[in-house]
mmCIF file of C-alpha atoms in Angstrom:
data_model
loop_
_atom_site.group_PDB
_atom_site.id
_atom_site.type_symbol
_atom_site.label_atom_id
_atom_site.label_comp_id
_atom_site.label_asym_id
_atom_site.label_seq_id
_atom_site.Cartn_x
_atom_site.Cartn_y
_atom_site.Cartn_z
ATOM 1 C CA LYS A 1 51.469 -18.564 261.993
ATOM 2 C CA ASN A 2 54.517 -20.283 260.622
ATOM 3 C CA ILE A 3 57.040 -17.491 260.066
ATOM 4 C CA LEU A 4 60.559 -18.912 260.379
ATOM 5 C CA LYS A 5 62.601 -15.884 259.294
ATOM 6 C CA ILE A 6 62.130 -12.144 259.715
ATOM 7 C CA ASP A 7 62.379 -10.794 256.183
ATOM 8 C CA ASN A 8 60.730 -8.600 253.512
ATOM 9 C CA LEU A 9 60.449 -5.471 255.647
ATOM 10 C CA VAL A 10 62.267 -3.168 253.213
ATOM 11 C CA GLY A 11 60.366 0.081 252.792
ATOM 12 C CA PHE A 12 58.889 0.019 256.305
ATOM 13 C CA GLU A 13 61.463 2.360 257.859
ATOM 14 C CA ARG A 14 58.721 4.380 259.619
ATOM 15 C CA LEU A 15 57.111 1.321 261.209
ATOM 16 C CA ILE A 16 56.372 1.909 264.903
ATOM 17 C CA LYS A 17 54.825 -1.417 265.985
ATOM 18 C CA LEU A 18 55.724 -4.936 264.848
ATOM 19 C CA GLN A 19 53.964 -8.019 266.176
ATOM 20 C CA LEU A 20 55.577 -11.350 265.257
ATOM 21 C CA ASP A 21 54.477 -13.438 268.230
ATOM 22 C CA ASN A 22 53.437 -17.101 268.032
ATOM 23 C CA ASN A 23 55.709 -18.123 265.180
ATOM 24 C CA ILE A 24 58.787 -20.327 264.789
ATOM 25 C CA ILE A 25 61.373 -17.537 264.450
ATOM 26 C CA GLU A 26 64.830 -18.668 265.585
ATOM 27 C CA ARG A 27 66.906 -15.500 265.086
ATOM 28 C CA ILE A 28 66.332 -11.777 265.448
ATOM 29 C CA GLU A 29 67.487 -10.444 262.087
ATOM 30 C CA ASN A 30 66.745 -7.972 259.284
ATOM 31 C CA LEU A 31 65.317 -5.338 261.632
ATOM 32 C CA GLY A 32 68.255 -2.901 261.707
ATOM 33 C CA HIS A 33 66.666 -0.436 259.294
ATOM 34 C CA LEU A 34 63.483 -0.083 261.390
ATOM 35 C CA VAL A 35 64.924 2.780 263.417
ATOM 36 C CA SER A 36 61.478 4.232 264.282
ATOM 37 C CA LEU A 37 60.283 0.976 265.859
ATOM 38 C CA GLU A 38 58.975 1.528 269.399
ATOM 39 C CA TRP A 39 57.136 -1.736 270.119
ATOM 40 C CA LEU A 40 58.334 -5.227 269.163
ATOM 41 C CA ASP A 41 56.623 -8.469 270.134
ATOM 42 C CA LEU A 42 58.643 -11.631 269.462
ATOM 43 C CA SER A 43 57.052 -13.714 272.202
ATOM 44 C CA PHE A 44 56.264 -17.404 271.734
ATOM 45 C CA ASN A 45 59.002 -18.129 269.187
ATOM 46 C CA ASN A 46 62.230 -20.168 269.230
ATOM 47 C CA ILE A 47 64.730 -17.340 269.765
ATOM 48 C CA ALA A 48 67.805 -18.369 271.761
ATOM 49 C CA GLN A 49 69.931 -15.212 271.656
ATOM 50 C CA ILE A 50 69.157 -11.495 271.845
ATOM 51 C CA THR A 51 70.997 -9.963 268.887
ATOM 52 C CA GLY A 52 70.263 -7.632 265.984
ATOM 53 C CA LEU A 53 68.519 -4.941 268.018
ATOM 54 C CA GLU A 54 71.441 -2.511 268.379
ATOM 55 C CA SER A 55 70.115 0.113 265.935
ATOM 56 C CA LEU A 56 66.545 0.058 267.288
ATOM 57 C CA THR A 57 67.235 2.935 269.659
ATOM 58 C CA SER A 58 63.589 4.126 269.664
ATOM 59 C CA LEU A 59 62.391 0.834 271.147
ATOM 60 C CA THR A 60 60.400 1.315 274.364
ATOM 61 C CA ASN A 61 58.663 -2.062 274.627
ATOM 62 C CA LEU A 62 60.254 -5.434 273.823
ATOM 63 C CA SER A 63 58.611 -8.786 274.449
ATOM 64 C CA LEU A 64 60.638 -11.970 274.186
ATOM 65 C CA PHE A 65 58.362 -13.921 276.511
ATOM 66 C CA SER A 66 58.390 -17.708 276.070
ATOM 67 C CA ASN A 67 61.399 -18.267 273.842
ATOM 68 C CA ARG A 68 64.687 -20.116 274.417
ATOM 69 C CA VAL A 69 66.766 -17.155 275.605
ATOM 70 C CA THR A 70 69.501 -18.257 278.027
ATOM 71 C CA GLN A 71 71.020 -14.884 278.922
ATOM 72 C CA LEU A 72 70.295 -11.201 278.608
ATOM 73 C CA GLY A 73 72.554 -9.114 276.413
ATOM 74 C CA GLY A 74 72.540 -6.989 273.283
ATOM 75 C CA LEU A 75 70.401 -4.349 274.950
ATOM 76 C CA ASP A 76 73.045 -1.688 275.652
ATOM 77 C CA THR A 77 71.891 0.737 272.962
ATOM 78 C CA LEU A 78 68.208 0.469 273.867
ATOM 79 C CA THR A 79 68.277 3.405 276.263
ATOM 80 C CA LYS A 80 64.566 4.227 275.772
ATOM 81 C CA LEU A 81 63.460 0.707 276.700
ATOM 82 C CA GLN A 82 60.799 0.857 279.414
ATOM 83 C CA VAL A 83 59.246 -2.607 279.219
ATOM 84 C CA LEU A 84 61.226 -5.821 278.744
ATOM 85 C CA SER A 85 59.342 -9.098 278.960
ATOM 86 C CA VAL A 86 61.589 -12.162 279.148
ATOM 87 C CA GLY A 87 59.589 -14.514 281.359
ATOM 88 C CA ASN A 88 59.296 -18.212 280.550
ATOM 89 C CA ASN A 89 62.751 -18.464 278.978
ATOM 90 C CA LEU A 90 65.838 -20.477 279.909
ATOM 91 C CA ILE A 91 67.642 -17.752 281.863
ATOM 92 C CA THR A 92 69.358 -19.425 284.807
ATOM 93 C CA GLU A 93 72.233 -17.126 285.750
ATOM 94 C CA GLN A 94 71.435 -14.304 288.137
ATOM 95 C CA SER A 95 74.332 -12.354 286.644
ATOM 96 C CA SER A 96 72.392 -12.295 283.396
ATOM 97 C CA VAL A 97 69.601 -10.367 285.080
ATOM 98 C CA MET A 98 72.086 -8.090 286.849
ATOM 99 C CA TYR A 99 73.114 -6.926 283.365
ATOM 100 C CA LEU A 100 70.058 -4.660 283.310
ATOM 101 C CA ARG A 101 70.670 -1.135 284.562
ATOM 102 C CA PRO A 102 68.495 0.193 287.385
ATOM 103 C CA PHE A 103 65.827 2.751 286.518
#
């Protein structure tokens, strides 16, 4: 898989699951219209920053395992999120993990 950019998802507004793992994606983008999305796998990519997920309020499972993420953020609106996988990233600040609300 050699996907560099998330694109061409117009017309998939009812999509529930999207698996884009094991690519070379650098930015989370062009997903804002996928408001029914519940499961998103972006693991094993080159993503450095968590952005572009604000409107995905139905998301319950998000995997960003093995990327280049340095801090957690951009997850405030994801109130239905139950599973967040961010292992094997570059997160070094404990305060970044403290950002997550207790369940």
